[in-house]
CSV table of C-alpha atoms in Angstrom, one decimal:
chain,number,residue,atom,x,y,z
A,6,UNK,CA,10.2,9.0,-10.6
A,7,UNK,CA,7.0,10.9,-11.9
A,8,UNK,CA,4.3,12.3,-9.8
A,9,UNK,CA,0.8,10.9,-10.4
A,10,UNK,CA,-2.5,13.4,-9.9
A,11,UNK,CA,-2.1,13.4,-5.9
A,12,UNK,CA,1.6,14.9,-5.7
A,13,UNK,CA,2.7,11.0,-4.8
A,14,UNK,CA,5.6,10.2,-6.2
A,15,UNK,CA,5.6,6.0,-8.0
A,16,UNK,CA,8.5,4.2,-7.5
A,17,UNK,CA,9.6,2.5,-11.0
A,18,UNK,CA,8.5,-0.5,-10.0
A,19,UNK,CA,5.1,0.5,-10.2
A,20,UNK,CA,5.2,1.6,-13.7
A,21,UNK,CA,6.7,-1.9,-14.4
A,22,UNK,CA,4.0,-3.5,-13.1
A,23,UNK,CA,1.7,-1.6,-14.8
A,24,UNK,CA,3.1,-2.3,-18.0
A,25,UNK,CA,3.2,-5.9,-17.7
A,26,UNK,CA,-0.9,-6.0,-17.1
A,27,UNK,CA,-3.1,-7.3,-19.2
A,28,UNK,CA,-5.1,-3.9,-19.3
A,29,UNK,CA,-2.1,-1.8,-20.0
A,30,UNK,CA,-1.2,-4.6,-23.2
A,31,UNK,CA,-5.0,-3.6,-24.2
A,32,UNK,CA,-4.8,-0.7,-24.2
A,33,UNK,CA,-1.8,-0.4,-26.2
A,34,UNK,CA,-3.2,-2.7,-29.0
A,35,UNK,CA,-6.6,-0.3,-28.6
A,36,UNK,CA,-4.2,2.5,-29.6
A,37,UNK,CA,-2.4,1.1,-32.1
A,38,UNK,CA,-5.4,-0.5,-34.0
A,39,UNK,CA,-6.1,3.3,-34.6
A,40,UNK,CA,-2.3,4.5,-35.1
A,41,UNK,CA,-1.1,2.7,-37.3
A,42,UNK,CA,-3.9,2.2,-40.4
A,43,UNK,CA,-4.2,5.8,-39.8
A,44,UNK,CA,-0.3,6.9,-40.0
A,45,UNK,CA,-0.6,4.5,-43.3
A,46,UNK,CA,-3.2,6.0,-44.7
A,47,UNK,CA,-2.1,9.2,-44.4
A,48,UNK,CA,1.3,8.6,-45.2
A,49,UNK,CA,-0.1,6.6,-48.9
A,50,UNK,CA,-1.8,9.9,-49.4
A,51,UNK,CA,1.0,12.3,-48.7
A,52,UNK,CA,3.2,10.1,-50.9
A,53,UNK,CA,0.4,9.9,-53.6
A,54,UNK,CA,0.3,13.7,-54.0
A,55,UNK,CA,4.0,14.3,-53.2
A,56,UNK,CA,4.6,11.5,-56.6
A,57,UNK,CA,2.2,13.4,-58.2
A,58,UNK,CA,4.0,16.8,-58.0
A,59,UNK,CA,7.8,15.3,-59.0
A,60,UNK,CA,6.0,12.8,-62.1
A,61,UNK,CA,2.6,14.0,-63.0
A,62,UNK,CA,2.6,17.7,-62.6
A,63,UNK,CA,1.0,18.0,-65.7
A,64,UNK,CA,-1.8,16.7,-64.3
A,65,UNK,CA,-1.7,18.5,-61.1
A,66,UNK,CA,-2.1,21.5,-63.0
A,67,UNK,CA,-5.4,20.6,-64.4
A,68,UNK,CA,-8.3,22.9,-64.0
A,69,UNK,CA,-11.0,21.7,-62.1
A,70,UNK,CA,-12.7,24.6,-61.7
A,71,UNK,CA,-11.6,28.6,-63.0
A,72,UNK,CA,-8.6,28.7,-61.8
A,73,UNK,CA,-8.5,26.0,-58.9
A,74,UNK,CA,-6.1,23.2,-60.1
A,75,UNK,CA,-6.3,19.5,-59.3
A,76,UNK,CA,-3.1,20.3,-56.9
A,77,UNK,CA,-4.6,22.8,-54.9
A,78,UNK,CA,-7.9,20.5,-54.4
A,79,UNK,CA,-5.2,17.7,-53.6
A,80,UNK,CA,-3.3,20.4,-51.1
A,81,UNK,CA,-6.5,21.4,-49.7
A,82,UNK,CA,-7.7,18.1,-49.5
A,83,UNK,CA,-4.3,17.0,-47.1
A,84,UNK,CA,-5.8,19.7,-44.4
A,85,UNK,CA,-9.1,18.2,-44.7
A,86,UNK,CA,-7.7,14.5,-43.9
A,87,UNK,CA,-5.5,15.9,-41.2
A,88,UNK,CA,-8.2,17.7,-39.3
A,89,UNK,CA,-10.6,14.7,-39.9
A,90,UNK,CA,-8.1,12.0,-38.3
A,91,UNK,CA,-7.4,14.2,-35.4
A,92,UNK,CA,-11.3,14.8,-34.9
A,93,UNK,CA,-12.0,10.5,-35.4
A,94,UNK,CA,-9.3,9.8,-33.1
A,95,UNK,CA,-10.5,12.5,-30.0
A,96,UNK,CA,-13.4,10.5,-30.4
A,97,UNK,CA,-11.9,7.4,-30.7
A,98,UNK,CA,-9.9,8.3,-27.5
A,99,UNK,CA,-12.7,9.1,-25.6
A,100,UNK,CA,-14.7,6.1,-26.3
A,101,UNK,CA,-11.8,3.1,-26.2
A,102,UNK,CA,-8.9,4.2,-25.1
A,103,UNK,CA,-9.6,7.0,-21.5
A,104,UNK,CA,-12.0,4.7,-20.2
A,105,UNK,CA,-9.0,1.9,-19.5
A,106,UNK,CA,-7.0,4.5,-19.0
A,107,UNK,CA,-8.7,5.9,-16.3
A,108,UNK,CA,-8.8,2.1,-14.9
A,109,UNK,CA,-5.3,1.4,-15.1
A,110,UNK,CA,-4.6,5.0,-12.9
A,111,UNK,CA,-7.4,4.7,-10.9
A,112,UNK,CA,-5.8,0.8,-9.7
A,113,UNK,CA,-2.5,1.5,-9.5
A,114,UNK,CA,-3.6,4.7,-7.3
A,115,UNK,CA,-5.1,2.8,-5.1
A,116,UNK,CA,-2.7,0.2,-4.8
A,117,UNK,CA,0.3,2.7,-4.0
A,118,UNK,CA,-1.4,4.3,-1.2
């Protein structure tokens, strides 16, 4: 059993019935309409530079500009994607995915008092 925000503790049978509503199924396809082409993406890119390094690292060691090689733009540029996915999906969250969420708690809160 888990307490919710009031200190109440729900019975399993809540959380079951929660999960069989229509608004929790949406918001679980909400979240993984983001998720998923998001993991992929990332994943294709971390793959991409990680093949790069083991078959092409003479051109990772390209000079793109002074000193800076195509590999550390490529390095540089995996921090950059993972700060900029984190940042779309906080807002992502707060615009599609809290607003049920808060729905979903807000009814089954009042329905287990």
């Amino acid at each position: 059993m888990s307490p919710d925000r009031a200190g109440v503790t729900a019975g399993p049978d809540v959380w079951t019935t929660a999960e069989a509503s229509e608004d929790f199924r949406e918001l679980r396809a909400r979240l993984l309409r983001f998720v998923l082409p998001a993991t992929a993406g990332f994943l294709g890119w971390l793959f991409l530079f990680v093949g790069l390094s083991a078959w092409a690292p003479g051109l990772l060691g390209t000079r793109v500009l002074g000193d800076l090689t195509l590999a550390l733009v490529l390095a540089i540029g995996q921090f950059v994607t993972t700060f900029a996915i984190t940042a779309l999906y906080v807002r992502y969250a707060g615009r599609r995915l809290d607003p049920l969420a808060d729905e979903i708690r807000e009814r089954l809160e009042r329905g287990h008092r």
